[in-house]
Amino acid sequence: MRIGELARRTGVSERLLRYYEEQGLLRPERRSSGYRQYRESDVVVVRRIRTLLAAGLSTATIARVLPCMCDVNDRLIPCSDLVQELRAERARMDRQIDDLVRSRGLLDEVIGAAPLSEGAAGTKVSAAG
């Protein structure tokens, strides 16, 4: 199938499909005309890519883990060799979440310290406006 059909069947733009190819996530064959030729299995691959992106993995990580993933009862299952790497990715995400929570707390402190009714130029605004 050509790129337009893959885009229609997966809901992913042609531009994004080309990006996935650049990142080594998709490997379509090339016709003599230069057109990309996708296989039926690429529909599943694109869905796996979307799932892994939604899980917070980078395209570089997905390129490493994708060849070792399979679908079982509509669940994406990694081979046992990948579990440790995926746990490390989850730990990295946990650290980022902790950093964001700390940043949000500091921002809450700054917001809480601000006068309640302050105009854009730092001048006090009366309750009437």
Coordinates of C-alpha atoms in Angstrom, one line a residue:
M1 CA 0.0 0.0 0.0
R2 CA 1.1 3.6 -0.5
I3 CA 1.7 6.2 2.1
G4 CA -1.7 7.8 1.7
E5 CA -3.5 4.5 2.4
L6 CA -1.4 3.8 5.4
A7 CA -2.1 7.3 6.7
R8 CA -5.9 6.8 6.2
R9 CA -5.8 3.4 7.9
T10 CA -3.8 4.5 10.9
G11 CA -5.0 8.1 11.4
V12 CA -1.4 9.3 11.2
S13 CA -0.3 12.0 8.8
E14 CA 1.9 11.2 5.8
R15 CA 4.4 13.7 7.2
L16 CA 4.6 11.8 10.5
L17 CA 4.9 8.5 8.7
R18 CA 7.9 9.9 6.8
Y19 CA 9.4 11.0 10.1
Y20 CA 8.9 7.5 11.5
E21 CA 10.9 6.3 8.5
E22 CA 13.6 8.8 9.1
Q23 CA 13.9 7.6 12.7
G24 CA 14.2 4.0 11.6
L25 CA 10.8 3.0 12.9
L26 CA 9.3 2.1 9.6
R27 CA 11.1 0.6 6.6
P28 CA 8.9 0.6 3.5
E29 CA 10.2 -0.8 0.3
R30 CA 10.8 1.6 -2.6
R31 CA 9.3 1.0 -6.0
S32 CA 11.3 1.9 -9.1
S33 CA 9.2 5.0 -9.3
G34 CA 10.5 6.0 -5.8
Y35 CA 7.1 5.6 -4.2
R36 CA 7.1 4.0 -0.7
Q37 CA 5.5 0.6 -0.6
Y38 CA 4.1 -0.4 2.8
R39 CA 3.2 -3.9 4.0
E40 CA -0.1 -4.8 5.7
S41 CA 2.0 -5.4 8.9
D42 CA 3.0 -1.8 8.9
V43 CA -0.5 -0.9 10.1
V44 CA 0.2 -2.8 13.3
V45 CA 3.7 -1.3 13.5
V46 CA 2.3 2.3 13.4
R47 CA -0.2 1.4 16.1
R48 CA 2.6 0.0 18.2
I49 CA 4.7 3.2 17.6
R50 CA 1.7 5.4 18.7
T51 CA 1.2 3.3 21.9
L52 CA 4.9 3.5 22.8
L53 CA 5.0 7.3 22.1
A54 CA 1.9 7.7 24.3
A55 CA 3.7 5.8 27.0
G56 CA 6.4 8.5 27.0
L57 CA 9.2 6.7 25.1
S58 CA 11.4 8.6 22.7
T59 CA 11.7 7.5 19.1
A60 CA 15.3 6.4 19.8
T61 CA 14.1 4.1 22.5
I62 CA 11.2 2.9 20.4
A63 CA 13.6 2.0 17.6
R64 CA 15.5 -0.3 20.0
V65 CA 12.4 -1.9 21.6
L66 CA 10.0 -2.1 18.7
P67 CA 11.5 -5.2 17.0
C68 CA 11.0 -7.1 20.3
M69 CA 7.4 -6.2 20.9
C70 CA 4.3 -8.3 20.2
D71 CA 0.5 -7.9 20.6
V72 CA -1.3 -10.4 22.9
N73 CA -5.0 -9.9 23.4
D74 CA -4.7 -6.2 22.4
R75 CA -1.9 -5.6 24.8
L76 CA 1.6 -4.7 23.8
I77 CA 4.1 -7.1 25.4
P78 CA 7.9 -6.7 25.4
C79 CA 10.2 -9.6 25.2
S80 CA 11.9 -10.4 28.5
D81 CA 15.2 -8.9 27.4
L82 CA 13.6 -5.4 27.3
V83 CA 11.9 -5.4 30.7
Q84 CA 14.9 -3.9 32.5
E85 CA 15.4 -1.2 29.9
L86 CA 11.7 -0.3 30.1
R87 CA 11.9 -0.2 33.9
A88 CA 14.9 2.2 33.6
E89 CA 12.7 4.4 31.3
R90 CA 9.9 4.4 33.9
A91 CA 12.4 5.4 36.6
R92 CA 13.6 8.3 34.4
M93 CA 9.9 9.4 34.0
D94 CA 9.4 9.1 37.8
R95 CA 12.4 11.5 38.3
Q96 CA 11.0 13.9 35.8
I97 CA 7.6 13.8 37.5
D98 CA 9.3 14.5 40.9
D99 CA 11.1 17.5 39.4
L100 CA 7.9 18.8 37.9
V101 CA 6.1 18.5 41.3
R102 CA 8.9 20.4 43.0
S103 CA 8.8 23.1 40.3
R104 CA 5.0 23.4 40.7
G105 CA 5.4 23.7 44.4
L106 CA 7.9 26.5 44.0
L107 CA 5.6 28.2 41.5
D108 CA 2.7 27.9 43.9
E109 CA 4.8 29.6 46.6
V110 CA 5.6 32.5 44.2
I111 CA 2.0 32.8 43.2
G112 CA 0.9 32.7 46.9
A113 CA 3.4 35.5 47.8
A114 CA 2.0 37.9 45.1
P115 CA -0.5 40.6 46.1
L116 CA -4.0 39.5 45.3
S117 CA -5.0 42.4 43.1
E118 CA -2.1 43.5 41.0
G119 CA -2.3 45.0 37.6
A120 CA 0.0 44.1 34.7
A121 CA 2.4 46.9 35.4
G122 CA 2.7 46.0 39.1
T123 CA 0.2 48.7 40.3
K124 CA -2.5 47.9 42.7
V125 CA -6.0 47.6 41.2
S126 CA -9.0 48.6 43.2
A127 CA -11.8 46.1 43.8
A128 CA -14.0 48.2 41.5
G129 CA -11.6 47.7 38.6

